[in-house]
Coordinates of C-alpha atoms and ligand atoms in Angstrom, one line a residue:
M1 CA 13.9 -3.8 -3.1
F2 CA 17.0 -2.2 -2.3
S3 CA 19.8 -5.3 -4.0
Y4 CA 22.3 -3.4 -2.5
R5 CA 24.1 -4.9 0.3
H6 CA 27.2 -3.7 2.4
A7 CA 28.9 -7.3 2.0
F8 CA 29.8 -7.4 -1.1
H9 CA 31.9 -4.0 -0.1
A10 CA 32.8 -3.8 3.5
G11 CA 36.9 -3.2 3.9
N12 CA 36.3 -1.0 0.8
H13 CA 38.7 2.2 0.1
A14 CA 35.4 4.1 0.9
D15 CA 34.8 2.5 3.5
V16 CA 39.0 2.6 5.1
L17 CA 38.1 6.8 4.5
K18 CA 34.2 6.7 6.3
H19 CA 35.2 4.8 8.8
T20 CA 38.5 6.9 9.7
V21 CA 36.5 9.6 9.1
L22 CA 34.1 8.7 12.0
I23 CA 36.5 7.2 14.3
A24 CA 38.9 10.8 14.1
A25 CA 35.0 12.5 14.8
L26 CA 34.0 10.1 17.4
Q27 CA 37.7 10.3 19.4
H28 CA 36.9 14.0 20.1
L29 CA 33.6 14.2 20.8
T30 CA 34.2 12.1 23.1
E31 CA 35.9 13.3 24.8
K32 CA 33.7 16.3 26.7
D33 CA 31.3 14.5 29.8
A34 CA 28.1 15.1 28.5
A35 CA 26.2 12.1 26.7
L36 CA 26.5 11.9 22.7
T37 CA 23.7 11.4 20.6
V38 CA 25.8 9.0 18.0
L39 CA 22.2 8.1 14.9
D40 CA 22.8 5.8 12.3
T41 CA 20.8 6.4 9.0
H42 CA 22.1 4.0 6.9
A43 CA 23.6 1.6 8.9
G44 CA 24.6 -2.2 7.3
A45 CA 24.6 -5.3 8.8
G46 CA 26.6 -4.1 11.9
L47 CA 29.7 -7.6 10.8
Y48 CA 31.3 -8.5 8.1
R49 CA 33.1 -11.7 7.4
L50 CA 36.1 -10.6 5.2
D51 CA 36.4 -14.7 5.3
G52 CA 32.1 -14.9 3.4
D53 CA 31.4 -15.5 0.4
Y54 CA 30.9 -11.8 -0.3
A55 CA 33.5 -11.0 0.6
S56 CA 35.7 -13.2 -0.7
T57 CA 33.2 -12.9 -4.0
S58 CA 34.2 -8.7 -4.5
G59 CA 37.5 -8.7 -3.2
E60 CA 36.9 -5.3 -2.8
A61 CA 38.5 -5.5 1.0
A62 CA 41.5 -7.1 -0.3
D63 CA 42.5 -3.1 -1.7
G64 CA 41.3 -1.9 1.1
V65 CA 41.9 -2.2 4.5
A66 CA 44.3 -5.4 3.5
R67 CA 46.6 -3.1 2.6
L68 CA 47.1 -0.9 6.0
F69 CA 48.2 -5.0 7.6
A70 CA 50.4 -5.9 5.0
P71 CA 53.6 -7.1 6.6
T72 CA 54.6 -4.1 4.1
T73 CA 53.1 -1.3 5.7
P74 CA 54.8 1.7 6.7
A75 CA 54.2 3.9 10.0
L76 CA 51.0 5.2 10.1
T77 CA 49.4 8.7 10.4
P78 CA 47.4 8.8 14.0
A79 CA 44.1 8.8 12.1
L80 CA 44.4 5.7 10.1
Q81 CA 46.4 3.9 13.2
A82 CA 43.6 4.9 14.7
Y83 CA 41.2 2.9 12.6
V84 CA 44.0 0.3 12.2
D85 CA 43.2 -0.5 16.3
M86 CA 39.7 -0.4 15.6
V87 CA 39.1 -2.7 13.4
G88 CA 42.6 -5.0 14.7
D89 CA 39.8 -5.2 18.4
F90 CA 38.1 -6.9 16.4
N91 CA 40.5 -10.0 14.9
Q92 CA 41.9 -11.8 17.2
G93 CA 45.4 -12.6 15.6
K94 CA 46.3 -11.8 12.6
A95 CA 44.3 -13.3 10.0
L96 CA 41.3 -10.5 9.1
R97 CA 38.6 -11.7 9.6
V98 CA 35.6 -9.9 10.7
Y99 CA 34.8 -6.2 9.5
P100 CA 33.1 -3.5 12.2
G101 CA 31.0 -1.5 10.4
S102 CA 29.8 1.3 11.3
P103 CA 26.9 0.6 14.2
F104 CA 30.1 -1.1 15.8
I105 CA 33.1 0.9 15.7
T106 CA 30.9 3.8 16.9
Q107 CA 29.8 1.2 19.6
R108 CA 32.9 0.6 20.5
L109 CA 33.9 4.5 21.6
L110 CA 30.5 5.6 23.8
R111 CA 31.0 5.6 27.1
S112 CA 27.9 3.9 28.6
H113 CA 25.2 7.5 28.5
D114 CA 26.6 8.5 25.0
K115 CA 22.7 6.6 22.8
L116 CA 23.3 4.8 19.4
K117 CA 20.4 4.1 17.1
L118 CA 20.9 2.6 13.8
F119 CA 17.9 2.9 11.2
E120 CA 18.4 -0.5 9.0
L121 CA 15.9 -0.9 5.8
H122 CA 17.0 -3.9 4.5
P123 CA 15.5 -6.8 6.3
T124 CA 18.7 -9.1 5.6
D125 CA 20.2 -6.4 6.7
L126 CA 18.6 -5.2 9.8
R127 CA 17.8 -9.6 11.0
A128 CA 21.7 -9.8 11.2
L129 CA 22.3 -6.4 12.9
A130 CA 19.7 -6.7 15.8
G131 CA 22.0 -10.0 15.9
N132 CA 24.4 -9.0 16.5
V133 CA 24.1 -5.8 18.5
A134 CA 22.0 -8.5 21.1
Q135 CA 24.9 -9.5 21.7
L136 CA 26.7 -7.2 22.9
E137 CA 24.2 -7.2 25.8
A138 CA 24.4 -3.0 25.9
G139 CA 21.2 -2.8 27.3
R140 CA 19.2 0.9 26.1
Q141 CA 21.9 2.9 24.5
V142 CA 21.8 1.6 21.0
A143 CA 18.2 1.2 19.6
V144 CA 17.7 -0.7 16.2
L145 CA 15.2 0.5 13.8
H146 CA 14.0 -0.6 10.8
E147 CA 12.8 2.8 9.7
D148 CA 13.3 4.1 7.1
G149 CA 16.9 6.8 8.5
F150 CA 15.8 9.8 6.4
E151 CA 12.1 9.9 7.2
G152 CA 13.4 8.6 11.1
I153 CA 16.4 10.9 13.4
K154 CA 13.0 13.8 13.4
K155 CA 12.1 12.8 16.1
F156 CA 15.7 12.0 17.9
L157 CA 16.6 16.0 16.9
P158 CA 17.1 18.4 18.7
P159 CA 18.6 14.9 21.4
P160 CA 17.6 15.6 24.8
A161 CA 21.9 16.5 26.1
R162 CA 22.5 18.2 23.1
R163 CA 25.2 17.2 20.8
A164 CA 24.9 13.9 18.3
L165 CA 26.6 13.3 16.0
V166 CA 24.9 12.2 12.8
L167 CA 25.8 9.6 10.1
C168 CA 24.0 9.8 6.3
D169 CA 25.6 7.0 5.0
P170 CA 23.4 6.0 1.8
S171 CA 23.8 3.3 -1.1
Y172 CA 22.7 5.7 -3.4
E173 CA 21.2 2.7 -5.4
I174 CA 17.9 5.2 -6.0
K175 CA 18.7 8.2 -7.5
S176 CA 16.4 10.4 -5.8
D177 CA 18.9 9.4 -2.7
Y178 CA 20.9 12.2 -3.1
A179 CA 18.0 14.6 -3.2
K180 CA 17.1 13.1 0.6
V181 CA 20.5 13.9 1.5
L182 CA 19.8 16.9 1.3
D183 CA 16.6 17.6 2.3
M184 CA 17.0 15.7 5.3
A185 CA 20.5 17.9 6.1
A186 CA 18.3 21.0 5.9
D187 CA 15.7 19.7 7.7
S188 CA 18.1 18.4 10.0
L189 CA 19.6 22.1 10.8
K190 CA 17.1 23.1 11.1
R191 CA 16.0 20.9 13.8
F192 CA 19.5 21.2 15.8
A193 CA 21.8 23.4 14.5
T194 CA 24.7 22.5 16.5
G195 CA 24.7 19.2 15.2
T196 CA 28.6 16.8 14.0
Y197 CA 26.3 16.1 9.8
A198 CA 28.7 13.3 8.8
F199 CA 27.8 12.7 4.6
W200 CA 29.2 9.8 2.9
Y201 CA 28.7 9.4 -1.4
P202 CA 30.3 8.9 -4.3
I203 CA 32.5 9.8 -6.8
I204 CA 30.5 8.0 -10.0
P205 CA 30.3 9.7 -13.2
R206 CA 26.9 11.0 -11.9
P207 CA 25.3 14.4 -12.4
E208 CA 23.8 14.3 -9.2
A209 CA 27.3 13.0 -7.0
H210 CA 28.9 16.2 -9.1
D211 CA 26.3 18.3 -7.7
L212 CA 25.8 16.6 -3.9
P213 CA 28.9 18.4 -2.3
R214 CA 28.3 21.6 -3.7
R215 CA 25.0 21.7 -2.7
L216 CA 25.5 20.6 0.8
K217 CA 29.0 23.7 0.5
T218 CA 25.9 26.1 -0.6
L219 CA 23.8 25.2 2.4
A220 CA 26.6 24.5 5.7
T221 CA 27.1 28.7 3.9
K222 CA 24.2 29.7 3.7
A223 CA 23.0 28.6 6.9
G224 CA 26.4 30.0 8.7
K225 CA 27.7 26.7 9.8
S226 CA 31.1 26.0 9.5
W227 CA 31.9 22.4 6.6
L228 CA 35.4 20.6 5.9
H229 CA 35.0 17.8 2.6
A230 CA 37.6 15.3 1.8
T231 CA 37.9 12.8 -0.9
L232 CA 40.0 9.5 -1.6
T233 CA 40.7 8.3 -5.2
V234 CA 42.1 5.0 -5.9
K235 CA 42.1 4.5 -9.1
S236 CA 40.7 6.1 -13.2
S237 CA 37.4 6.3 -14.1
K238 CA 38.2 4.9 -17.2
I239 CA 36.4 2.9 -18.7
T240 CA 38.0 0.5 -20.9
E241 CA 38.1 -1.7 -23.7
T242 CA 39.9 -5.5 -23.2
V243 CA 40.6 -7.4 -25.9
T244 CA 37.8 -9.2 -26.2
G245 CA 36.4 -5.3 -27.8
D246 CA 34.3 -5.7 -24.2
T247 CA 33.8 -2.4 -22.0
K248 CA 35.2 -3.0 -18.4
R249 CA 33.8 -0.7 -16.2
P250 CA 36.6 0.0 -13.4
G251 CA 33.7 -0.1 -10.3
L252 CA 33.5 2.5 -7.4
P253 CA 37.8 5.3 -8.0
A254 CA 36.5 7.6 -5.0
S255 CA 34.6 8.2 -2.8
G256 CA 34.1 11.7 0.0
M257 CA 33.2 12.5 3.2
F258 CA 31.4 16.4 4.0
L259 CA 30.2 16.9 7.6
I260 CA 28.7 19.8 8.5
N261 CA 30.8 21.0 12.0
P262 CA 33.1 18.4 11.6
P263 CA 34.9 19.1 14.5
Y264 CA 38.1 21.9 15.0
T265 CA 40.6 19.2 15.4
L266 CA 39.2 17.0 12.4
K267 CA 40.9 18.9 9.5
A268 CA 44.6 19.0 10.6
A269 CA 44.1 14.5 11.3
L270 CA 43.2 13.5 7.7
K271 CA 45.7 16.4 6.1
D272 CA 48.2 13.8 8.1
A273 CA 46.2 11.2 6.5
L274 CA 44.3 11.6 3.9
P275 CA 47.5 11.5 1.7
Q276 CA 49.3 8.8 3.0
M277 CA 46.0 6.7 2.3
A278 CA 45.4 7.8 -1.9
E279 CA 49.0 6.3 -1.8
L280 CA 48.7 3.1 0.4
L281 CA 45.5 2.1 -1.7
A282 CA 45.8 3.3 -4.5
Q283 CA 45.1 0.9 -7.3
D284 CA 46.8 3.1 -10.7
K285 CA 49.1 6.7 -10.6
H286 CA 45.1 8.5 -10.9
A287 CA 45.2 8.3 -6.9
T288 CA 45.1 11.7 -5.5
H289 CA 43.2 12.6 -2.2
T290 CA 41.7 16.7 -1.4
L291 CA 41.2 18.2 1.6
E292 CA 38.8 21.3 1.7
S293 CA 36.6 23.7 4.4
G294 CA 35.4 26.8 4.6
G295 CA 32.4 28.3 7.4
Ligands
LIG1 N1 26.8 2.9 7.5 C1 27.2 1.3 6.9 C2 29.0 1.0 6.8 O1 29.1 2.3 6.9 O2 28.9 -0.6 8.2 C3 26.9 0.6 5.4 C4 25.9 0.8 5.3 S1 25.2 0.6 3.3 C5 26.6 1.6 2.5 C6 23.3 1.5 3.2 C7 22.4 0.2 4.1 O3 21.5 1.3 4.1 C8 22.2 -1.0 3.6 O4 22.5 -1.7 4.6 C9 21.2 -0.7 2.7 O5 19.9 -2.3 3.4 C10 20.0 0.6 4.3 N2 19.1 1.4 3.1 C11 19.1 1.4 2.2 N3 18.4 3.2 2.4 C12 17.8 2.6 3.0 C13 16.7 4.0 4.6 N4 16.1 4.3 3.1 N5 16.9 4.2 5.6 C14 17.7 2.5 6.1 N6 18.5 2.5 5.7 C15 18.5 2.1 4.0

């Protein structure tokens, strides 16, 4: 069984990028009245305690979301402000205690006629997710499925109103996840060519991770689809040596979001938000961002 638990990483720089993109995309997609289906292939637990054992152990939120809540934080660009407002909504007062994962961020932005399907395989996270979702009293709007998200979404494509956002956010704990993302993207485009697809991936020194955005680009281009690719780097990926001669891995230095059929407003929103994200979340002088599009 998997050992990855998102609770250790909730609110880190990768979540800031992923959830800022998710919010901006959903804000656009919910402007039209027609019903939207959101498929979250790797949902996680839904809500995380930032003052709990997991988050305190890793301290990743301190260098992520918490920096955007610091008293010294300057005025934020609209997309980043929307992200901060969303996280703030889950926290009473000033203390940052709760972090909303993609299921709860999405649910907040949906209208009553929209649908949300959540896939989660880890039994502990599944239990937590189901319990958290039950508190929402969202009725039939939100479904929690104990299924493999890569496979499970097939039965929901195309959605009834022919409008969908698919968020695919695996932990990439298993190397085969990279190939599964590509297979899922190709299969989904055949089932539902006009859906909006958003894939998160880690930027780490591993050939599969390096190749993923390039292969997604090729896939989208061959299918005649538009795409948008945003990356955020917060520090160098170099392995350093400590004074005692041990090697020190830097932790996740960077990540990317690759979208197929992105909302047309997203590029401009990220063009403003990404430089500010890189500046505010920088951990060393290597912090930077990229934004490219095509199709
Ligand atoms: N999307 C979440 C968010 O933004 O809040 C975080 C998801 S976390 C990065 C990945 C999750 O996928 C983990 O909770 C893991 O247990 C789950 N998982 C791993 N493989 C899966 C699969 N094939 N199908 C569904 N869930 C899976």
